[in-house]
Amino acid sequence: MDAPSLLKLLEQIKEGRISPDEAVARLRHMPFEDLGFAKIDHHRRLRAGMPEVIFSQGKTPAQVAQIFKHMAANGGNVLATKASRTHFQAVKKAVHKAQYRELAQAVTLQQDGATYGKGKVVVVSAGTSDIPVAEEALVTAEVMGNPVAHLYDVGVAGIHRLLANTKVLEDARVVIVCAGMEGALPSVVGGLVHVPVVAVPTSVGYGASFQGLAALLGMLNSCASNVSVVNIDNGFGAGYVASMINRL
Amino acid sequence: MDAPSLLKLLEQIKEGRISPDEAVARLRHMPFEDLGFAKIDHHRRLRAGMPEVIFSQGKTPAQVAQIFKHMAANGGNVLATKASRTHFQAVKKAVHKAQYRELAQAVTLQQDGATYGKGKVVVVSAGTSDIPVAEEALVTAEVMGNPVAHLYDVGVAGIHRLLANTKVLEDARVVIVCAGMEGALPSVVGGLVHVPVVAVPTSVGYGASFQGLAALLGMLNSCASNVSVVNIDNGFGAGYVASMINRL
Amino acid sequence: MDAPSLLKLLEQIKEGRISPDEAVARLRHMPFEDLGFAKIDHHRRLRAGMPEVIFSQGKTPAQVAQIFKHMAANGGNVLATKASRTHFQAVKKAVHKAQYRELAQAVTLQQDGATYGKGKVVVVSAGTSDIPVAEEALVTAEVMGNPVAHLYDVGVAGIHRLLANTKVLEDARVVIVCAGMEGALPSVVGGLVHVPVVAVPTSVGYGASFQGLAALLGMLNSCASNVSVVNIDNGFGAGYVASMINRL
Amino acid sequence: MDAPSLLKLLEQIKEGRISPDEAVARLRHMPFEDLGFAKIDHHRRLRAGMPEVIFSQGKTPAQVAQIFKHMAANGGNVLATKASRTHFQAVKKAVHKAQYRELAQAVTLQQDGATYGKGKVVVVSAGTSDIPVAEEALVTAEVMGNPVAHLYDVGVAGIHRLLANTKVLEDARVVIVCAGMEGALPSVVGGLVHVPVVAVPTSVGYGASFQGLAALLGMLNSCASNVSVVNIDNGFGAGYVASMINRL
Amino acid sequence: MDAPSLLKLLEQIKEGRISPDEAVARLRHMPFEDLGFAKIDHHRRLRAGMPEVIFSQGKTPAQVAQIFKHMAANGGNVLATKASRTHFQAVKKAVHKAQYRELAQAVTLQQDGATYGKGKVVVVSAGTSDIPVAEEALVTAEVMGNPVAHLYDVGVAGIHRLLANTKVLEDARVVIVCAGMEGALPSVVGGLVHVPVVAVPTSVGYGASFQGLAALLGMLNSCASNVSVVNIDNGFGAGYVASMINRL
Amino acid sequence: MDAPSLLKLLEQIKEGRISPDEAVARLRHMPFEDLGFAKIDHHRRLRAGMPEVIFSQGKTPAQVAQIFKHMAANGGNVLATKASRTHFQAVKKAVHKAQYRELAQAVTLQQDGATYGKGKVVVVSAGTSDIPVAEEALVTAEVMGNPVAHLYDVGVAGIHRLLANTKVLEDARVVIVCAGMEGALPSVVGGLVHVPVVAVPTSVGYGASFQGLAALLGMLNSCASNVSVVNIDNGFGAGYVASMINRL
Amino acid sequence: MDAPSLLKLLEQIKEGRISPDEAVARLRHMPFEDLGFAKIDHHRRLRAGMPEVIFSQGKTPAQVAQIFKHMAANGGNVLATKASRTHFQAVKKAVHKAQYRELAQAVTLQQDGATYGKGKVVVVSAGTSDIPVAEEALVTAEVMGNPVAHLYDVGVAGIHRLLANTKVLEDARVVIVCAGMEGALPSVVGGLVHVPVVAVPTSVGYGASFQGLAALLGMLNSCASNVSVVNIDNGFGAGYVASMINRL
Amino acid sequence: MDAPSLLKLLEQIKEGRISPDEAVARLRHMPFEDLGFAKIDHHRRLRAGMPEVIFSQGKTPAQVAQIFKHMAANGGNVLATKASRTHFQAVKKAVHKAQYRELAQAVTLQQDGATYGKGKVVVVSAGTSDIPVAEEALVTAEVMGNPVAHLYDVGVAGIHRLLANTKVLEDARVVIVCAGMEGALPSVVGGLVHVPVVAVPTSVGYGASFQGLAALLGMLNSCASNVSVVNIDNGFGAGYVASMINRL
């Protein structure tokens, strides 16, 4: 149920072909089209102008494919995160144009090519191991219609690498910073830019990193005031928040 | 060292009254004007167009007053957070125009009355006890030049109160949501609006709230994708992030 | 040793066929019929009028089957929770009428078809991934003789879905609410109904959900006063408590 | 705005003295009568038939008194929990019939003397130090119209004390069990009764009790299936849940 | 290097066949007989009259077998805990008289059949799943020369089972109590006996049991004063401490 | 109800002055002599031959004094732990022979001077700050009739101090070891003695000691197998357990 | 008992004025000169050439003064950390040359003015609030005979401040870095210098800083490999470790 | 880009074969030679005179091999930690001289045989299971040009083993101590030596060791002041810090 369909429905009322009461009934009915295990809310895209999203982890390939197909039928972009190649293969059979972004572990379907973001979303990451999360953020921002750029492997222990690349940061309207271990990068980046920074702790590290807890706490206590934080490894959330900001 | 002073300095170069080398020396020197216990970075305001801020907790009234006075001399707005009435009294003696915002526990000095925000920042809070944190966010946004509105005491267990006031939410360009206990309000608000939501867990609660940990974890795990989070009781941080977003 | 057997025993005393002393000895002996690794307490069902239950996790299929068989011989309903299909296959060989409830990961034997609950137990869940726990609660309530209904995939970030289905909630005498991530749903549901709500945190989520800890803390801090909580993923416990309440 | 007032309003419509539109406006307006810092929801009592409740901790005596007075004007019972004697004194001046329950740290106003509970609510506690929480539960149940009884100082290390008093337990329709330290009492009581048990961990203990965490975890892991849990020291919550159950 | 060897050595000194200096050198050398990866301390048994023990987890079958063989050569009892059947098979090849105690996951070699304990060590456990840990405690006590008895599956939610078996407890000189979940059993048992109770939390449970943390905290906060605690799942430690006590 | 009273009661039965049935009734009644806020179980002393104990923290001086007086009337020793000087003064007025042990923060009444322990209980502590807990253990052991000795300020970072005093350790039948910070002392002492070691973590330390958690975890993970552990700062528990062992 | 006294003692042996046996007796006796509540180990200074140190927190002024006086009598430097002005006043009366370092909350006695460090110890701190801990480290290094320098208020969110002062860092042989909140500074400093960095987390911060836990975890997970960490707020420990390194 | 290459470049400037500008461009370019997934910083070795290091865990064999090859081309030593045999095999194909240190799980390439350390680095470990971490520390110190020695299996419960080997400790200029379980060894060793001690907690243990947390907390709270700590299982970090110290 996307905008054109809604328009069509409302025009049918105007033309007297269906009664307002019937229209209400249809509208009420449509968003909750019941698949047996999940109510897909097409209204969500209508409301937000955002793509529909599936969190694949813990779902079978068949489930992901079925939901993906239903979503695709609504005409917008679709994104399945934390998707394995096996998930992708099931989706691919159902929706041929679906693509797999290996690094980001994401399946995408780009049916709407419009640019919604008013500036550039720049994704920064601290180490090589943080790249999967950073890529998930990047792909999310792309699917949501933002120009993107990235700056990877610029951890704080080699501060000159970051400083040698501040040019990329200056172009950003929103910055996403992904880091594991001590999670210090958002504080440093936050001090260098004058735009909002969305920080993503990653579960990269061992021992006292406690699966990303150290990085999470570090970011929540950032001494840079323009930093806000999303869940550990939540590249999607960061990409989504950044896209929301970039549309303003 | 604010914008006019910088302009003056640069004009002196143009007019040949001081050499560029000397200007560099002055610029390098000025931001680090040493007070003995803290280097005040006047460049920060210059860079960010933001007011200067003091975190008063753990500082003596005399220290807060001394820093406040130095900051005030630069001509911009000044904000002292987590300030007791005793802190305020010390500041008041040094800077007569300083004002105390009781609920927010903040001392403010509004020397720059310009509006920088492009839309409205709306602050929402769950319970009466969350108001101090919510007010800190509100005052911060005000001092940073944003039109603001608020919606208090709309906890999720009485969802009709929130739903009866969605009009206020629709006017927001950025929403700040403060909640203690289970911290569920940002998820519900996030689902109702199509703009970025900055969530602030508060330490309101007892027992298994663990001084705001429950609310913090709840917000980090929000099922609404447009939510990002700042530290427990960090009303200032939320106001700052929201202001950054609202200037874009 | 169920109610009829006890009656028979007591009648034998009345008829003078066995002495009271001998009866006491038998009664003392019977509930502790020793299987070598577990004392099955048939008295429990007698006392509580409840089915007998096996927690299958960490037990071998052979162990589960042996206990199940002994329990089945007592004539009441039997429920094996957290049972894999392999567990079921072992039980099936021993007790042919046993059935597998795939979604709930439960093996059931329905020998007593009576309705014990005075009203309806409604199970509500936030996301698709919470369904296994929700189904365990549902199956438990069914096996314990309650009319049931469910309302799935009504997370708080899309509050209109829940509000569009309040009809189902109005029919409930007890509500069970299962949610992972921020665990906010019980608070919202608790505010909408005037009956007891049993909340079940699930381990659904990642990162700072800490295997259900975030949801657990959220529910314990619920601002809705009619909410009490059971262990993470403890669908059985919720179904059991709800059944106890519904029999009153 | 209680039931009689609502009836009166509706009769005015019937009699044509006010229009339905105006009635809607009044109804919408009344529950949100704005006190400046808290929206008192009179509808809540209407909906739930429950007394109005104030959590006094962190509120000034003046605030508690003001809210209490407004609530009292609606004609139902009022309960202020975690109230110090100072809170009480402020309330007493505003509402003369208010009473202080010292052990429970509660201020009560009993304007509605009806009995709503169908059976008896029995409150059990482990040690002398748990009594304040137990009393809060007891007073809550009383204010909500339940016959109550209690059984204190029956910790599990002296199991014979509990067993010597099972008569009291047999009379219960709902049991509330309060315990600190290892929090084992609900499991034992749960095994002795065939009715729902609401467990309240208390912060009684030291060292590894971690302010009630040990008791909380113990109760959540209870091997008795008829146990559900509320927050640490939340005697009010337990009394409320028990009352909800006892009205069914 | 066991007692007879030491005696022989000392007699050689007396008989003038070796000098005291040489004896000192031998004694210093012998306990540190270097296997390349672990210094086996034969003195430990000499000092304590205790068997030698290997913690098998994290060691290869070959390593366990090699250490076991060296230990066996000293003539006392040997115990390998947390040993898989694969570990046992490797040991069996090196030391033919070694036996496998399946339930306890222990390999034993009983070369010293003496009884060292002055009374009986009784092992109590709460649930079927706690048996592996309980058996490790039992086997340890046996290998260390104690008469033993056990009482399994007597969880606190069915308190009558425990009370029906107090006879076994009365015979105990030391009691070991193993329990997972809420870990309440040691408190109840501690109240029933007048001898020391060694409590072993087990990792049995799920969700908020946090791998035995709930049981551990519960036992540390026991309201029975005769209870002390060992590490989670440390059946060996409990058996060892109990044996030490039973030798006094 | 102490031993002489029991004897008297039983003699009355023998003399036919009361029936056995009546005696049973009296016995059942007497131990629960109700003081209004706590049931004092005189049977406990009868059963265990142990003194009666009051945990003073969180109780008013008046409450402690009232309970103390009732306990004293039974003729045995009485111990009030965690008692301030103010608590003592209230007790002193009620029971003149009560004494205050300042370092141990304990009030004692020694009415039974018998020696129950078969050997010596030795209390060892790591630092000067651990002495209050160590003294509580010592006083408890004394009140329970044990010969005692102590060895203070022998932390592991100066291992020679401990080694220079092993003579005291050799005399022990049971050793109690109190330590804060890293809690390493029980492991070292455990390796030096061949008797049971009861370890008491203390809350001494700061930062990452987390009020005794570091010491607690250290002791639970002790590599010395003869160590068992009681709660943080629980000197009383350690003294009690040690006394139980020393009576065997 | 310092080096000169030892020399004198040994010379007395050489000169035949006391026997070696007597000397041994004296040496054994002297280090354990018993003050009743603490064994002062004069050997420690002899062994390490380090000053004697008192941790004042939790000790009474009288206790600190008594220990301080005994230590002072040995002729070396003495340091009392976490000392209040009240502690100082008590010490001052006993040892007139003692001085109070207000910012560091330390009492010092400088009897040995020798320089032991081979290079400079530089102390860096992130914020104004970290200065007390930084000063404790600085004073410790001074008392232990090191040339020192400091660089305060150079938090990572204003990275240019730190970069503008790298000259000071280049002079360091060892660097101590103190930081609260996210604790990111040691990683950045560690990347800028080629010498060992000792990191001290401070308890500065609020909410999710959890009294320094966030900073501690951040530092333990530092991506700079030349960083090691001491306890939260342990400025003394950092100064001590740095001094040990600087003497090599 | 190692020292000789830099020299060559600078000589080309001197000889006028390339301009300083071009040299700057090359220098700026070279360290960031982009491999697509990681910027290798050759400057780091130049700056620190340290080998280049790869953290292999979470990287594919192919990735490790590719990075290793690039690093090897710079002429210095290369170290890959946490490397499986499979990682090694991939590296071996790319760099034939690479070697596998099985116990340390490290791949090494020793192209620079110089000795940089001024004294000996001694690695001490508590138990057999700590050896992998200890060996990683040892190999790191070796690759960084230090003479090394080790002392394994000297846990504190058998303190005589450690005391019998103090000779090895006396030779050390820096000591690394690895221990799991209670992590007490660094405190004891710290008290025996007068040089810096770098402590490494290991994840060895079970139950309440919480994957090394107990050992970590123990070490952070060490009562020996010459101890600093690195992350759990971070043998590399300890070897690196020790090497930095040993070069001073």
CSV table of N, CA and C in Angstrom, one decimal, chain A residues 44-116:
chain,number,residue,atom,x,y,z
A,44,ARG,N,3.8,1.8,7.5
A,44,ARG,CA,5.1,2.4,8.0
A,44,ARG,C,5.8,3.1,6.9
A,45,ARG,N,6.0,2.5,5.7
A,45,ARG,CA,6.7,3.2,4.7
A,45,ARG,C,5.9,4.4,4.2
A,46,LEU,N,4.7,4.3,4.1
A,46,LEU,CA,3.8,5.4,3.7
A,46,LEU,C,4.1,6.6,4.7
A,47,ARG,N,4.0,6.3,5.9
A,47,ARG,CA,4.2,7.3,6.9
A,47,ARG,C,5.6,7.9,6.9
A,48,ALA,N,6.6,7.1,6.8
A,48,ALA,CA,8.0,7.5,7.0
A,48,ALA,C,8.7,7.8,5.7
A,49,GLY,N,8.2,7.3,4.6
A,49,GLY,CA,8.9,7.3,3.3
A,49,GLY,C,10.2,6.5,3.4
A,50,MET,N,10.2,5.5,4.2
A,50,MET,CA,11.4,4.7,4.5
A,50,MET,C,11.2,3.3,3.9
A,51,PRO,N,12.3,2.7,3.6
A,51,PRO,CA,12.2,1.3,3.1
A,51,PRO,C,11.7,0.3,4.2
A,52,GLU,N,11.3,-0.8,3.8
A,52,GLU,CA,10.9,-1.8,4.7
A,52,GLU,C,12.1,-2.7,5.1
A,53,VAL,N,12.2,-3.2,6.3
A,53,VAL,CA,13.4,-3.8,6.8
A,53,VAL,C,13.1,-5.1,7.5
A,54,ILE,N,13.9,-6.1,7.3
A,54,ILE,CA,13.8,-7.4,8.0
A,54,ILE,C,15.1,-7.6,8.8
A,55,PHE,N,15.0,-8.0,10.0
A,55,PHE,CA,16.1,-8.4,10.8
A,55,PHE,C,16.2,-9.9,10.7
A,56,SER,N,17.2,-10.4,9.9
A,56,SER,CA,17.1,-11.8,9.5
A,56,SER,C,17.6,-12.8,10.5
A,57,GLN,N,18.5,-12.4,11.4
A,57,GLN,CA,19.0,-13.3,12.4
A,57,GLN,C,17.9,-14.0,13.2
A,58,GLY,N,18.0,-15.3,13.3
A,58,GLY,CA,17.0,-16.0,14.1
A,58,GLY,C,15.7,-16.4,13.3
A,59,LYS,N,15.7,-15.9,12.0
A,59,LYS,CA,14.6,-16.3,11.1
A,59,LYS,C,15.2,-17.3,10.1
A,60,THR,N,14.4,-18.2,9.6
A,60,THR,CA,14.8,-19.2,8.6
A,60,THR,C,14.9,-18.5,7.3
A,61,PRO,N,15.7,-19.0,6.3
A,61,PRO,CA,15.8,-18.4,5.0
A,61,PRO,C,14.4,-18.3,4.4
A,62,ALA,N,13.6,-19.4,4.6
A,62,ALA,CA,12.2,-19.4,4.0
A,62,ALA,C,11.4,-18.2,4.6
A,63,GLN,N,11.5,-18.0,5.8
A,63,GLN,CA,10.7,-16.9,6.5
A,63,GLN,C,11.2,-15.5,5.9
A,64,VAL,N,12.5,-15.3,5.8
A,64,VAL,CA,13.0,-14.1,5.3
A,64,VAL,C,12.5,-13.9,3.9
A,65,ALA,N,12.6,-14.9,3.1
A,65,ALA,CA,12.2,-14.8,1.7
A,65,ALA,C,10.7,-14.4,1.6
A,66,GLN,N,9.9,-15.1,2.4
A,66,GLN,CA,8.5,-14.8,2.3
A,66,GLN,C,8.1,-13.4,2.7
A,67,ILE,N,8.7,-12.9,3.8
A,67,ILE,CA,8.5,-11.5,4.2
A,67,ILE,C,9.0,-10.6,3.1
A,68,PHE,N,10.2,-10.8,2.7
A,68,PHE,CA,10.9,-10.0,1.7
A,68,PHE,C,10.0,-9.8,0.4
A,69,LYS,N,9.4,-10.9,0.0
A,69,LYS,CA,8.6,-10.9,-1.2
A,69,LYS,C,7.4,-10.0,-1.0
A,70,HIS,N,6.7,-10.2,0.1
A,70,HIS,CA,5.6,-9.4,0.4
A,70,HIS,C,5.9,-7.9,0.4
A,71,MET,N,7.0,-7.6,1.0
A,71,MET,CA,7.5,-6.2,1.1
A,71,MET,C,7.8,-5.6,-0.2
A,72,ALA,N,8.5,-6.5,-1.0
A,72,ALA,CA,8.9,-6.0,-2.4
A,72,ALA,C,7.7,-5.6,-3.2
A,73,ALA,N,6.6,-6.3,-3.0
A,73,ALA,CA,5.4,-6.1,-3.8
A,73,ALA,C,4.8,-4.7,-3.6
A,74,ASN,N,5.3,-4.0,-2.5
A,74,ASN,CA,4.7,-2.7,-2.3
A,74,ASN,C,5.5,-1.6,-3.0
A,75,GLY,N,6.5,-2.0,-3.7
A,75,GLY,CA,7.2,-1.0,-4.6
A,75,GLY,C,8.3,-0.2,-4.1
A,76,GLY,N,8.6,-0.2,-2.8
A,76,GLY,CA,9.7,0.5,-2.3
A,76,GLY,C,11.0,-0.3,-2.2
A,77,ASN,N,12.0,0.3,-1.5
A,77,ASN,CA,13.2,-0.4,-1.3
A,77,ASN,C,13.0,-1.4,-0.1
A,78,VAL,N,13.8,-2.5,-0.2
A,78,VAL,CA,13.7,-3.5,0.9
A,78,VAL,C,15.1,-3.8,1.4
A,79,LEU,N,15.3,-4.0,2.6
A,79,LEU,CA,16.6,-4.3,3.2
A,79,LEU,C,16.5,-5.4,4.2
A,80,ALA,N,17.3,-6.4,4.1
A,80,ALA,CA,17.3,-7.5,5.1
A,80,ALA,C,18.7,-7.5,5.7
A,81,THR,N,18.8,-7.2,7.0
A,81,THR,CA,20.1,-7.1,7.7
A,81,THR,C,20.5,-8.4,8.3
A,82,LYS,N,21.7,-8.5,8.8
A,82,LYS,CA,22.2,-9.7,9.4
A,82,LYS,C,21.8,-11.0,8.6
A,83,ALA,N,21.9,-10.8,7.3
A,83,ALA,CA,21.5,-11.9,6.5
A,83,ALA,C,22.7,-12.7,6.0
A,84,SER,N,22.7,-14.0,6.1
A,84,SER,CA,23.8,-14.9,5.6
A,84,SER,C,23.6,-15.1,4.1
A,85,ARG,N,24.6,-15.6,3.5
A,85,ARG,CA,24.5,-15.9,2.1
A,85,ARG,C,23.3,-16.9,1.8
A,86,THR,N,23.1,-17.8,2.8
A,86,THR,CA,22.0,-18.7,2.6
A,86,THR,C,20.6,-18.0,2.6
A,87,HIS,N,20.5,-17.0,3.5
A,87,HIS,CA,19.3,-16.2,3.5
A,87,HIS,C,19.1,-15.5,2.1
A,88,PHE,N,20.2,-15.0,1.6
A,88,PHE,CA,20.2,-14.3,0.3
A,88,PHE,C,19.7,-15.2,-0.8
A,89,GLN,N,20.2,-16.5,-0.8
A,89,GLN,CA,19.9,-17.4,-1.8
A,89,GLN,C,18.4,-17.7,-1.9
A,90,ALA,N,17.8,-17.8,-0.7
A,90,ALA,CA,16.3,-18.0,-0.6
A,90,ALA,C,15.6,-16.8,-1.1
A,91,VAL,N,16.1,-15.6,-0.7
A,91,VAL,CA,15.4,-14.3,-1.2
A,91,VAL,C,15.5,-14.2,-2.7
A,92,LYS,N,16.7,-14.5,-3.2
A,92,LYS,CA,17.0,-14.3,-4.6
A,92,LYS,C,16.0,-15.1,-5.5
A,93,LYS,N,15.7,-16.3,-5.0
A,93,LYS,CA,14.7,-17.1,-5.8
A,93,LYS,C,13.3,-16.4,-5.8
A,94,ALA,N,13.0,-15.8,-4.7
A,94,ALA,CA,11.7,-15.1,-4.7
A,94,ALA,C,11.6,-13.7,-5.3
A,95,VAL,N,12.8,-13.0,-5.2
A,95,VAL,CA,12.8,-11.7,-5.8
A,95,VAL,C,14.1,-11.6,-6.5
A,96,HIS,N,14.1,-11.7,-7.8
A,96,HIS,CA,15.3,-11.8,-8.6
A,96,HIS,C,16.2,-10.6,-8.6
A,97,LYS,N,15.7,-9.4,-8.4
A,97,LYS,CA,16.5,-8.2,-8.4
A,97,LYS,C,17.3,-8.0,-7.1
A,98,ALA,N,17.0,-8.8,-6.1
A,98,ALA,CA,17.6,-8.6,-4.8
A,98,ALA,C,19.2,-8.8,-5.0
A,99,GLN,N,19.9,-8.0,-4.2
A,99,GLN,CA,21.4,-8.1,-4.3
A,99,GLN,C,22.0,-8.4,-2.9
A,100,TYR,N,23.2,-9.0,-2.9
A,100,TYR,CA,23.8,-9.3,-1.6
A,100,TYR,C,25.0,-8.4,-1.4
A,101,ARG,N,25.1,-7.7,-0.3
A,101,ARG,CA,26.2,-6.9,0.1
A,101,ARG,C,27.0,-7.7,1.1
A,102,GLU,N,28.0,-8.4,0.6
A,102,GLU,CA,28.7,-9.4,1.4
A,102,GLU,C,29.2,-8.8,2.7
A,103,LEU,N,30.0,-7.7,2.6
A,103,LEU,CA,30.7,-7.2,3.8
A,103,LEU,C,29.6,-6.7,4.9
A,104,ALA,N,28.5,-6.2,4.4
A,104,ALA,CA,27.5,-5.7,5.3
A,104,ALA,C,26.5,-6.8,5.7
A,105,GLN,N,26.7,-8.0,5.2
A,105,GLN,CA,25.7,-9.1,5.5
A,105,GLN,C,24.3,-8.6,5.3
A,106,ALA,N,24.0,-8.0,4.1
A,106,ALA,CA,22.7,-7.4,3.9
A,106,ALA,C,22.2,-7.8,2.5
A,107,VAL,N,20.9,-8.0,2.4
A,107,VAL,CA,20.2,-8.2,1.1
A,107,VAL,C,19.5,-6.9,0.8
A,108,THR,N,19.6,-6.4,-0.4
A,108,THR,CA,19.0,-5.1,-0.7
A,108,THR,C,18.1,-5.3,-2.0
A,109,LEU,N,17.1,-4.5,-2.0
A,109,LEU,CA,16.3,-4.4,-3.3
A,109,LEU,C,16.0,-2.9,-3.5
A,110,GLN,N,16.6,-2.4,-4.5
A,110,GLN,CA,16.6,-0.9,-4.8
A,110,GLN,C,15.6,-0.6,-5.9
A,111,GLN,N,14.3,-0.4,-5.5
A,111,GLN,CA,13.2,-0.1,-6.5
A,111,GLN,C,13.0,1.4,-6.6
A,112,ASP,N,13.4,2.1,-5.6
A,112,ASP,CA,13.2,3.5,-5.5
A,112,ASP,C,14.6,4.2,-5.5
A,113,GLY,N,15.0,4.8,-6.6
A,113,GLY,CA,16.4,5.4,-6.8
A,113,GLY,C,16.5,6.8,-6.4
A,114,ALA,N,15.5,7.4,-5.8
A,114,ALA,CA,15.5,8.8,-5.4
A,114,ALA,C,16.5,9.1,-4.4
A,115,THR,N,17.0,10.4,-4.4
A,115,THR,CA,17.9,10.8,-3.3
A,115,THR,C,17.1,11.7,-2.3
A,116,TYR,N,17.1,11.2,-1.1
A,116,TYR,CA,16.3,11.9,0.0
A,116,TYR,C,17.2,12.7,0.9
